[in-house]
Amino acid sequence: MTHPLLIIGAGLAGWQTVREFRKLDADTPITLVTADAGDFYAKPTLSNAFGQKRGPAQLVTTPAATIAQTLNVTLLPHTRVTAIDSAARTVQTSAGVLAYRDLVLATGAQAIRVPLAGDAAEQALSVNSLDDFGVFHQRLTALGEGVRVAVMGAGLIGCEFANDLAGAGYAVTVIDPADRPLAALLPPTASVQLQEALTGLSVQWHLGATVQAVNRQADALALTLSNGHTLVADILLSAIGLRADTSLALAAGIACERGIVVDRQLQTSAAHVWALGDSAQYASAASPGAPTGRTLPYVMPIMSAAKVLAASLHGTAASLEFAAMPVAIKTPALPIVAHPPAPGQLGQWVEQALGEWWFASADLPERAHGFVLTGPHTSKRMALVKQMTATATVAAT
Ligand SMILES: Cc1cc2nc3c(=O)[nH]c(=O)nc-3n(C[C@H](O)[C@H](O)[C@H](O)COP(=O)(O)OP(=O)(O)OC[C@H]3O[C@@H](n4cnc5c(N)ncnc54)[C@H](O)[C@@H]3O)c2cc1C
């Protein structure tokens, strides 16, 4: 009997792999096991849903049963995989043991939690799934008008939520140890532009500070900050980053670093076991500062990786090469497109105009190794991607 292609995870990585594989092969049995309901939704919509008055149900674009039927998949929802035996080619799940022909790990990432002191520390919420969003949405809407939301983290997800919630009328305060928002991604003057734009929506800031303790204060939360302030909020959203979920792979002895290590065909260190998405560390994204590869927790890398993985699973030779993939940051108060330089790339941010920054090296100042565009300058995105692609091609020849 032929065992199925077994996929763990019903996020974009899992479903997109199925879509791509079905273009090549309509018949091979596929089983998709997932801890959640399996409904298809676009995760990026979680951080701009309040502005569009959409709740969790409205974010589902294709219900699980429909997508499973369309793609001819046996779906096991609400089923958790607890162990992999790559020698026996089986997985242990909460519904029993399953055998596989090939196994795809599309288990995503986990929200990073920092230990907080106080009697309400467990009240900090993270939003990294539709279910998380359901809890967050329900708590916020139950509290009604004028809710005070403290957002821990001024990175991409923290800033997007700050914009969305402030735009929807919530009183938002952002806390971050850096002295400016999106410090890891933007040059300082771009951060200033973003901070001003969000301040224009009444967002308040505690920068250069961390949350140390969360305690109950009547019906609210009192946050003790490292800068000596106490901030009172109704909800605390923790958006301090994600970490690839490598737990199953690690326990099975599969090589992991910052993510599950995969080669250019998306194969892990174990035969017949593959990985992609937020859980993977791609050799195709290696650079001088990350010689063994990088995690790329964004949509576009998944779209490219799923195509190559489907070919690998089909037995067709394919190799993953990432194109330049800028990220559009969903802060409508100041639209931003960012393409960070690869880790280890030498150079510095050079302001071409207020709203356009290139990461350029001293030997090639007329070429961008990365860029940030804000406001009306975001229209230059394609031109800069073309320029970077041309540079990469020249560098490779
Ligand atoms: C709020 C937010 C906004 C974002 N905005 C953008 C954006 O604008 N642009 C962009 O490019 N990217 C954005 N991203 C990132 C992007 O959404 C992710 O890179 C992508 O959705 C990850 O998909 P995934 O399938 O790898 O992981 P997930 O979507 O996390 O899927 C993981 C799946 O694995 C399942 N699973 C995990 N462990 C097990 C187990 N042991 N057993 C069974 N099932 C298991 C889970 O239930 C889930 O179904 C955003 C992310 C967030 C959180």
mmCIF file of C-alpha atoms in Angstrom, residues 10 19 21 28 38 40 62 80 84 96 122 124 130 176 189 203 211 224 241 281 306 341 350 366:
data_model
loop_
_atom_site.group_PDB
_atom_site.id
_atom_site.type_symbol
_atom_site.label_atom_id
_atom_site.label_comp_id
_atom_site.label_asym_id
_atom_site.label_seq_id
_atom_site.Cartn_x
_atom_site.Cartn_y
_atom_site.Cartn_z
ATOM 1 C CA ALA A 10 -2.590 24.279 7.704
ATOM 2 C CA ARG A 19 -1.912 23.643 -4.187
ATOM 3 C CA PHE A 21 1.676 19.711 -5.712
ATOM 4 C CA THR A 28 -1.226 10.840 -4.917
ATOM 5 C CA GLY A 38 -7.606 24.063 9.026
ATOM 6 C CA PHE A 40 -7.636 29.043 5.066
ATOM 7 C CA THR A 62 -11.939 29.237 2.347
ATOM 8 C CA ARG A 80 -1.590 17.514 17.030
ATOM 9 C CA ILE A 84 8.235 11.907 14.318
ATOM 10 C CA GLY A 96 -2.942 7.727 16.606
ATOM 11 C CA GLU A 122 -0.359 35.694 32.037
ATOM 12 C CA ALA A 124 -0.325 39.275 27.907
ATOM 13 C CA LEU A 130 -6.628 33.078 13.642
ATOM 14 C CA ASP A 176 9.967 49.046 23.158
ATOM 15 C CA THR A 189 15.014 59.133 9.802
ATOM 16 C CA VAL A 203 -0.405 56.594 19.600
ATOM 17 C CA VAL A 211 7.609 46.047 30.691
ATOM 18 C CA THR A 224 5.489 48.620 35.666
ATOM 19 C CA GLY A 241 8.809 38.567 17.811
ATOM 20 C CA GLN A 281 15.841 27.946 7.751
ATOM 21 C CA ALA A 306 6.097 25.761 -2.096
ATOM 22 C CA PRO A 341 20.185 44.181 3.173
ATOM 23 C CA VAL A 350 22.047 56.654 2.393
ATOM 24 C CA GLU A 366 25.090 53.899 -7.211
#
